[in-house]
Amino acid sequence: MKRAVLAIIGTVCGLVLLLSFKTHPAAGTGAVATTGAGADPGAAASPAPSDSAASTPGTGSGGSGGKTRTVTGDTVDTRWGPVQVQVTLNDGKITKVQAVQLPSDNPRDLEINNFAVPQLEQEALSAQNSQIDMVSGATYTSQGYIQSLQSALDKAGK
Amino acid sequence: MTPQRHAEPCMGTVFSFDLRAPHPPEGTLERVVGWLHQVDATFSTYRPDSDIGRLGRGEVRIGDCAPEVAEILALCEELAEATGGCFSTYAGGTLDPSGVVKGWAIERAGAMLREAGCPRYSVGGGGDIRLGRAPEPDRPWRVGIADPRRPGELAAVLTGQDMAVATSGTAERGAHILDPRTGRPADAGIASMTVVGQSITLADAYATAAFVMGESARAWVEALPGYEAFAVGVDGSTWATSGLGAGDPVGTPGARG
């Protein structure tokens, strides 16, 4: 199992570096995952990546099942610099990928990493305090759109 | 920089754009929107003179249609195969690829924005969304999943970037999802099925197929590499596939099996 996990980490390293090619424009201030349940995205911008290393982010989200574990890989030297990745697994499936160490001259890598795996939050779910950008739901007609949350969001941004 | 937002009625629904800095050059959004309307004119099942309308009546052959028609129809066949027949463009008895067209158009619109220099985009079409890079370097996109049982409320929030989110359900249009295997409205106990993954075209088809499958969709989506699902049952229960677990959930009933 350990070998399998390390193999996965190896792949993830490759992925991280590969993804960093795809995404170019620079100008960033470092990155922190703010996927914590109920976290205010605006207020959570601390530049220390290690702050976001918790495998079950979330204030108020009590214990989730016991099958979650976090594995940190060895540091790998790449031509961009040292890379170290932490993977959270739930029932053997990767649920979160986190860069513990990345070449510091490219903050994009952190961003890509921290948001690599979609996260689901199921609490505090009134649309007003959830700070959402978009809404996914059953297809609405142009009539239905008028009453939709998405419509409210579109208007709010103008 | 304030987000650039736009809502455009098209294809019988509304397309929503949320573009973050760096914004694309002036005129890009207009070009993308114009292209969407062009796609609508080609594929509309409501306009008798559209390519797809004439094709459905046997008045023209595929070769006489816009080149995208062959592309879309090939895609439809692939999707029907990938979903074991639980997704079909003939579910209502006539040729209607509009479900596929919408997802495909969202995907293309996103690519057009990215290529124009706007990587932090979000394009939604009637509840299906393709998201580019995170809206800001220090936070991911936050996508509300509409609660099918309580209009205006959310059942969950999904965070991430470079992802597609599609939801199938009956909440907005009534029982409009037909089971291609029976020709009748799907009745598998699901109120809303959300699928997350890279491609909105695939996520959309998977969400429709998974909605039709019901409970067995869970194992089916677990086995799909790169795709995850979140379902709300007609009884209000919810489940999510294991890849969506980490953020999570206080009390997702049954989510851990």
Tab-separated table of N, CA, C and O in Angstrom, chain A residues 41-95:
chain	number	residue	atom	x	y	z
A	41	PRO	N	-13.816	33.475	2.572
A	41	PRO	CA	-12.713	33.439	1.629
A	41	PRO	C	-11.916	34.734	1.652
A	41	PRO	O	-10.711	34.731	1.510
A	42	GLY	N	-12.585	35.819	1.827
A	42	GLY	CA	-11.882	37.089	1.807
A	42	GLY	C	-10.954	37.239	2.998
A	42	GLY	O	-9.882	37.797	2.879
A	43	ALA	N	-11.341	36.694	4.115
A	43	ALA	CA	-10.593	36.939	5.335
A	43	ALA	C	-9.470	35.949	5.558
A	43	ALA	O	-8.650	36.129	6.428
A	44	ALA	N	-9.425	34.915	4.766
A	44	ALA	CA	-8.524	33.810	5.080
A	44	ALA	C	-7.192	33.893	4.348
A	44	ALA	O	-6.454	32.944	4.297
A	45	ALA	N	-6.907	35.026	3.746
A	45	ALA	CA	-5.740	35.092	2.889
A	45	ALA	C	-4.446	35.255	3.663
A	45	ALA	O	-3.844	36.307	3.685
A	46	SER	N	-4.052	34.222	4.333
A	46	SER	CA	-2.728	34.213	4.935
A	46	SER	C	-1.776	33.560	3.955
A	46	SER	O	-2.135	32.590	3.303
A	47	PRO	N	-0.579	34.079	3.818
A	47	PRO	CA	0.298	33.561	2.765
A	47	PRO	C	1.010	32.259	3.125
A	47	PRO	O	1.756	31.753	2.325
A	48	ALA	N	0.821	31.745	4.286
A	48	ALA	CA	1.571	30.546	4.653
A	48	ALA	C	0.865	29.284	4.178
A	48	ALA	O	-0.206	28.956	4.663
A	49	PRO	N	1.463	28.585	3.222
A	49	PRO	CA	0.793	27.414	2.669
A	49	PRO	C	0.551	26.331	3.704
A	49	PRO	O	-0.393	25.573	3.593
A	50	SER	N	1.389	26.265	4.717
A	50	SER	CA	1.225	25.176	5.668
A	50	SER	C	-0.053	25.339	6.491
A	50	SER	O	-0.551	24.398	7.062
A	51	ASP	N	-0.568	26.554	6.510
A	51	ASP	CA	-1.820	26.769	7.250
A	51	ASP	C	-2.952	25.925	6.708
A	51	ASP	O	-3.904	25.632	7.395
A	52	SER	N	-2.861	25.600	5.449
A	52	SER	CA	-3.996	24.939	4.831
A	52	SER	C	-3.793	23.436	4.750
A	52	SER	O	-4.456	22.757	3.998
A	53	ALA	N	-2.854	22.926	5.525
A	53	ALA	CA	-2.514	21.525	5.383
A	53	ALA	C	-3.468	20.584	6.115
A	53	ALA	O	-3.341	19.380	6.017
A	54	ALA	N	-4.412	21.111	6.827
A	54	ALA	CA	-5.337	20.244	7.539
A	54	ALA	C	-6.075	19.335	6.578
A	54	ALA	O	-6.531	19.780	5.540
A	55	SER	N	-6.166	18.089	6.916
A	55	SER	CA	-6.774	17.178	5.970
A	55	SER	C	-8.288	17.262	6.010
A	55	SER	O	-8.960	16.899	5.077
A	56	THR	N	-8.827	17.716	7.090
A	56	THR	CA	-10.266	17.956	7.107
A	56	THR	C	-10.485	19.408	7.464
A	56	THR	O	-10.680	19.745	8.611
A	57	PRO	N	-10.426	20.260	6.447
A	57	PRO	CA	-10.559	21.675	6.720
A	57	PRO	C	-11.937	21.962	7.252
A	57	PRO	O	-12.871	21.226	7.008
A	58	GLY	N	-12.047	23.026	7.964
A	58	GLY	CA	-13.397	23.389	8.327
A	58	GLY	C	-13.511	23.654	9.793
A	58	GLY	O	-13.258	22.774	10.611
A	59	THR	N	-13.876	24.834	10.075
A	59	THR	CA	-14.265	25.108	11.427
A	59	THR	C	-15.633	24.505	11.586
A	59	THR	O	-16.440	24.573	10.685
A	60	GLY	N	-15.852	23.878	12.655
A	60	GLY	CA	-17.203	23.392	12.904
A	60	GLY	C	-17.514	22.083	12.239
A	60	GLY	O	-18.507	21.474	12.553
A	61	SER	N	-16.697	21.614	11.306
A	61	SER	CA	-17.004	20.303	10.766
A	61	SER	C	-16.345	19.301	11.675
A	61	SER	O	-15.130	19.180	11.714
A	62	GLY	N	-17.113	18.640	12.435
A	62	GLY	CA	-16.609	17.728	13.449
A	62	GLY	C	-15.869	16.571	12.818
A	62	GLY	O	-15.342	16.703	11.742
A	63	GLY	N	-15.798	15.461	13.465
A	63	GLY	CA	-15.049	14.343	12.907
A	63	GLY	C	-15.796	13.755	11.736
A	63	GLY	O	-16.967	13.444	11.827
A	64	SER	N	-15.113	13.610	10.621
A	64	SER	CA	-15.685	12.802	9.563
A	64	SER	C	-15.069	11.431	9.726
A	64	SER	O	-14.097	11.269	10.439
A	65	GLY	N	-15.586	10.460	9.061
A	65	GLY	CA	-15.270	9.052	9.273
A	65	GLY	C	-13.809	8.761	9.527
A	65	GLY	O	-12.946	9.570	9.301
A	66	GLY	N	-13.491	7.586	9.976
A	66	GLY	CA	-12.145	7.271	10.383
A	66	GLY	C	-11.239	6.818	9.265
A	66	GLY	O	-10.095	6.489	9.506
A	67	LYS	N	-11.726	6.732	8.064
A	67	LYS	CA	-10.923	6.164	7.000
A	67	LYS	C	-10.111	7.203	6.231
A	67	LYS	O	-9.542	6.921	5.213
A	68	THR	N	-10.097	8.415	6.743
A	68	THR	CA	-9.313	9.455	6.080
A	68	THR	C	-7.890	9.432	6.608
A	68	THR	O	-7.676	9.341	7.811
A	69	ARG	N	-6.914	9.471	5.698
A	69	ARG	CA	-5.552	9.618	6.191
A	69	ARG	C	-4.746	10.482	5.258
A	69	ARG	O	-5.077	10.645	4.083
A	70	THR	N	-3.689	11.045	5.798
A	70	THR	CA	-2.870	11.977	5.056
A	70	THR	C	-1.466	11.410	4.942
A	70	THR	O	-0.910	10.920	5.909
A	71	VAL	N	-0.932	11.436	3.760
A	71	VAL	CA	0.397	10.902	3.528
A	71	VAL	C	1.257	11.992	2.896
A	71	VAL	O	0.834	12.651	1.947
A	72	THR	N	2.438	12.173	3.454
A	72	THR	CA	3.342	13.171	2.883
A	72	THR	C	4.476	12.467	2.146
A	72	THR	O	5.111	11.559	2.682
A	73	GLY	N	4.704	12.848	0.931
A	73	GLY	CA	5.737	12.205	0.124
A	73	GLY	C	7.117	12.757	0.425
A	73	GLY	O	7.267	13.763	1.121
A	74	ASP	N	8.138	12.076	-0.099
A	74	ASP	CA	9.508	12.579	0.031
A	74	ASP	C	9.668	13.835	-0.821
A	74	ASP	O	8.953	14.038	-1.791
A	75	THR	N	10.640	14.628	-0.440
A	75	THR	CA	10.952	15.794	-1.262
A	75	THR	C	11.667	15.326	-2.528
A	75	THR	O	12.574	14.506	-2.470
A	76	VAL	N	11.219	15.817	-3.631
A	76	VAL	CA	11.827	15.434	-4.901
A	76	VAL	C	12.475	16.671	-5.514
A	76	VAL	O	11.844	17.730	-5.591
A	77	ASP	N	13.739	16.517	-5.931
A	77	ASP	CA	14.385	17.653	-6.587
A	77	ASP	C	14.052	17.649	-8.068
A	77	ASP	O	14.249	16.659	-8.758
A	78	THR	N	13.513	18.741	-8.529
A	78	THR	CA	13.219	18.870	-9.947
A	78	THR	C	14.031	20.045	-10.474
A	78	THR	O	14.645	20.776	-9.697
A	79	ARG	N	13.997	20.205	-11.755
A	79	ARG	CA	14.809	21.314	-12.258
A	79	ARG	C	14.204	22.675	-11.946
A	79	ARG	O	14.804	23.700	-12.184
A	80	TRP	N	12.977	22.658	-11.431
A	80	TRP	CA	12.402	23.935	-10.979
A	80	TRP	C	12.652	24.163	-9.488
A	80	TRP	O	12.328	25.211	-8.965
A	81	GLY	N	13.145	23.133	-8.816
A	81	GLY	CA	13.369	23.246	-7.383
A	81	GLY	C	12.725	22.078	-6.663
A	81	GLY	O	12.148	21.193	-7.291
A	82	PRO	N	12.839	22.076	-5.315
A	82	PRO	CA	12.311	20.940	-4.548
A	82	PRO	C	10.768	20.928	-4.518
A	82	PRO	O	10.137	21.968	-4.426
A	83	VAL	N	10.221	19.723	-4.611
A	83	VAL	CA	8.770	19.558	-4.600
A	83	VAL	C	8.396	18.498	-3.579
A	83	VAL	O	9.010	17.432	-3.536
A	84	GLN	N	7.440	18.803	-2.750
A	84	GLN	CA	6.948	17.810	-1.801
A	84	GLN	C	5.429	17.919	-1.743
A	84	GLN	O	4.885	19.014	-1.666
A	85	VAL	N	4.788	16.789	-1.796
A	85	VAL	CA	3.342	16.785	-1.912
A	85	VAL	C	2.716	15.964	-0.797
A	85	VAL	O	3.247	14.938	-0.391
A	86	GLN	N	1.588	16.438	-0.324
A	86	GLN	CA	0.839	15.709	0.698
A	86	GLN	C	-0.513	15.324	0.094
A	86	GLN	O	-1.172	16.134	-0.542
A	87	VAL	N	-0.881	14.076	0.299
A	87	VAL	CA	-2.110	13.572	-0.289
A	87	VAL	C	-3.041	13.102	0.817
A	87	VAL	O	-2.603	12.429	1.745
A	88	THR	N	-4.289	13.479	0.722
A	88	THR	CA	-5.282	12.982	1.671
A	88	THR	C	-6.114	11.919	0.980
A	88	THR	O	-6.589	12.127	-0.137
A	89	LEU	N	-6.235	10.776	1.636
A	89	LEU	CA	-7.003	9.683	1.048
A	89	LEU	C	-8.190	9.343	1.921
A	89	LEU	O	-8.101	9.386	3.138
A	90	ASN	N	-9.258	9.028	1.265
A	90	ASN	CA	-10.429	8.545	1.980
A	90	ASN	C	-10.824	7.228	1.337
A	90	ASN	O	-11.133	7.191	0.148
A	91	ASP	N	-10.803	6.182	2.097
A	91	ASP	CA	-11.064	4.852	1.535
A	91	ASP	C	-10.163	4.564	0.346
A	91	ASP	O	-10.598	4.009	-0.653
A	92	GLY	N	-8.930	4.996	0.429
A	92	GLY	CA	-7.977	4.694	-0.630
A	92	GLY	C	-8.086	5.588	-1.851
A	92	GLY	O	-7.316	5.457	-2.790
A	93	LYS	N	-9.014	6.505	-1.834
A	93	LYS	CA	-9.169	7.382	-2.992
A	93	LYS	C	-8.683	8.788	-2.652
A	93	LYS	O	-8.973	9.292	-1.576
A	94	ILE	N	-7.938	9.394	-3.560
A	94	ILE	CA	-7.406	10.729	-3.283
A	94	ILE	C	-8.527	11.740	-3.206
A	94	ILE	O	-9.352	11.846	-4.107
A	95	THR	N	-8.566	12.471	-2.097
A	95	THR	CA	-9.596	13.490	-1.969
A	95	THR	C	-8.992	14.877	-1.901
A	95	THR	O	-9.695	15.864	-1.997
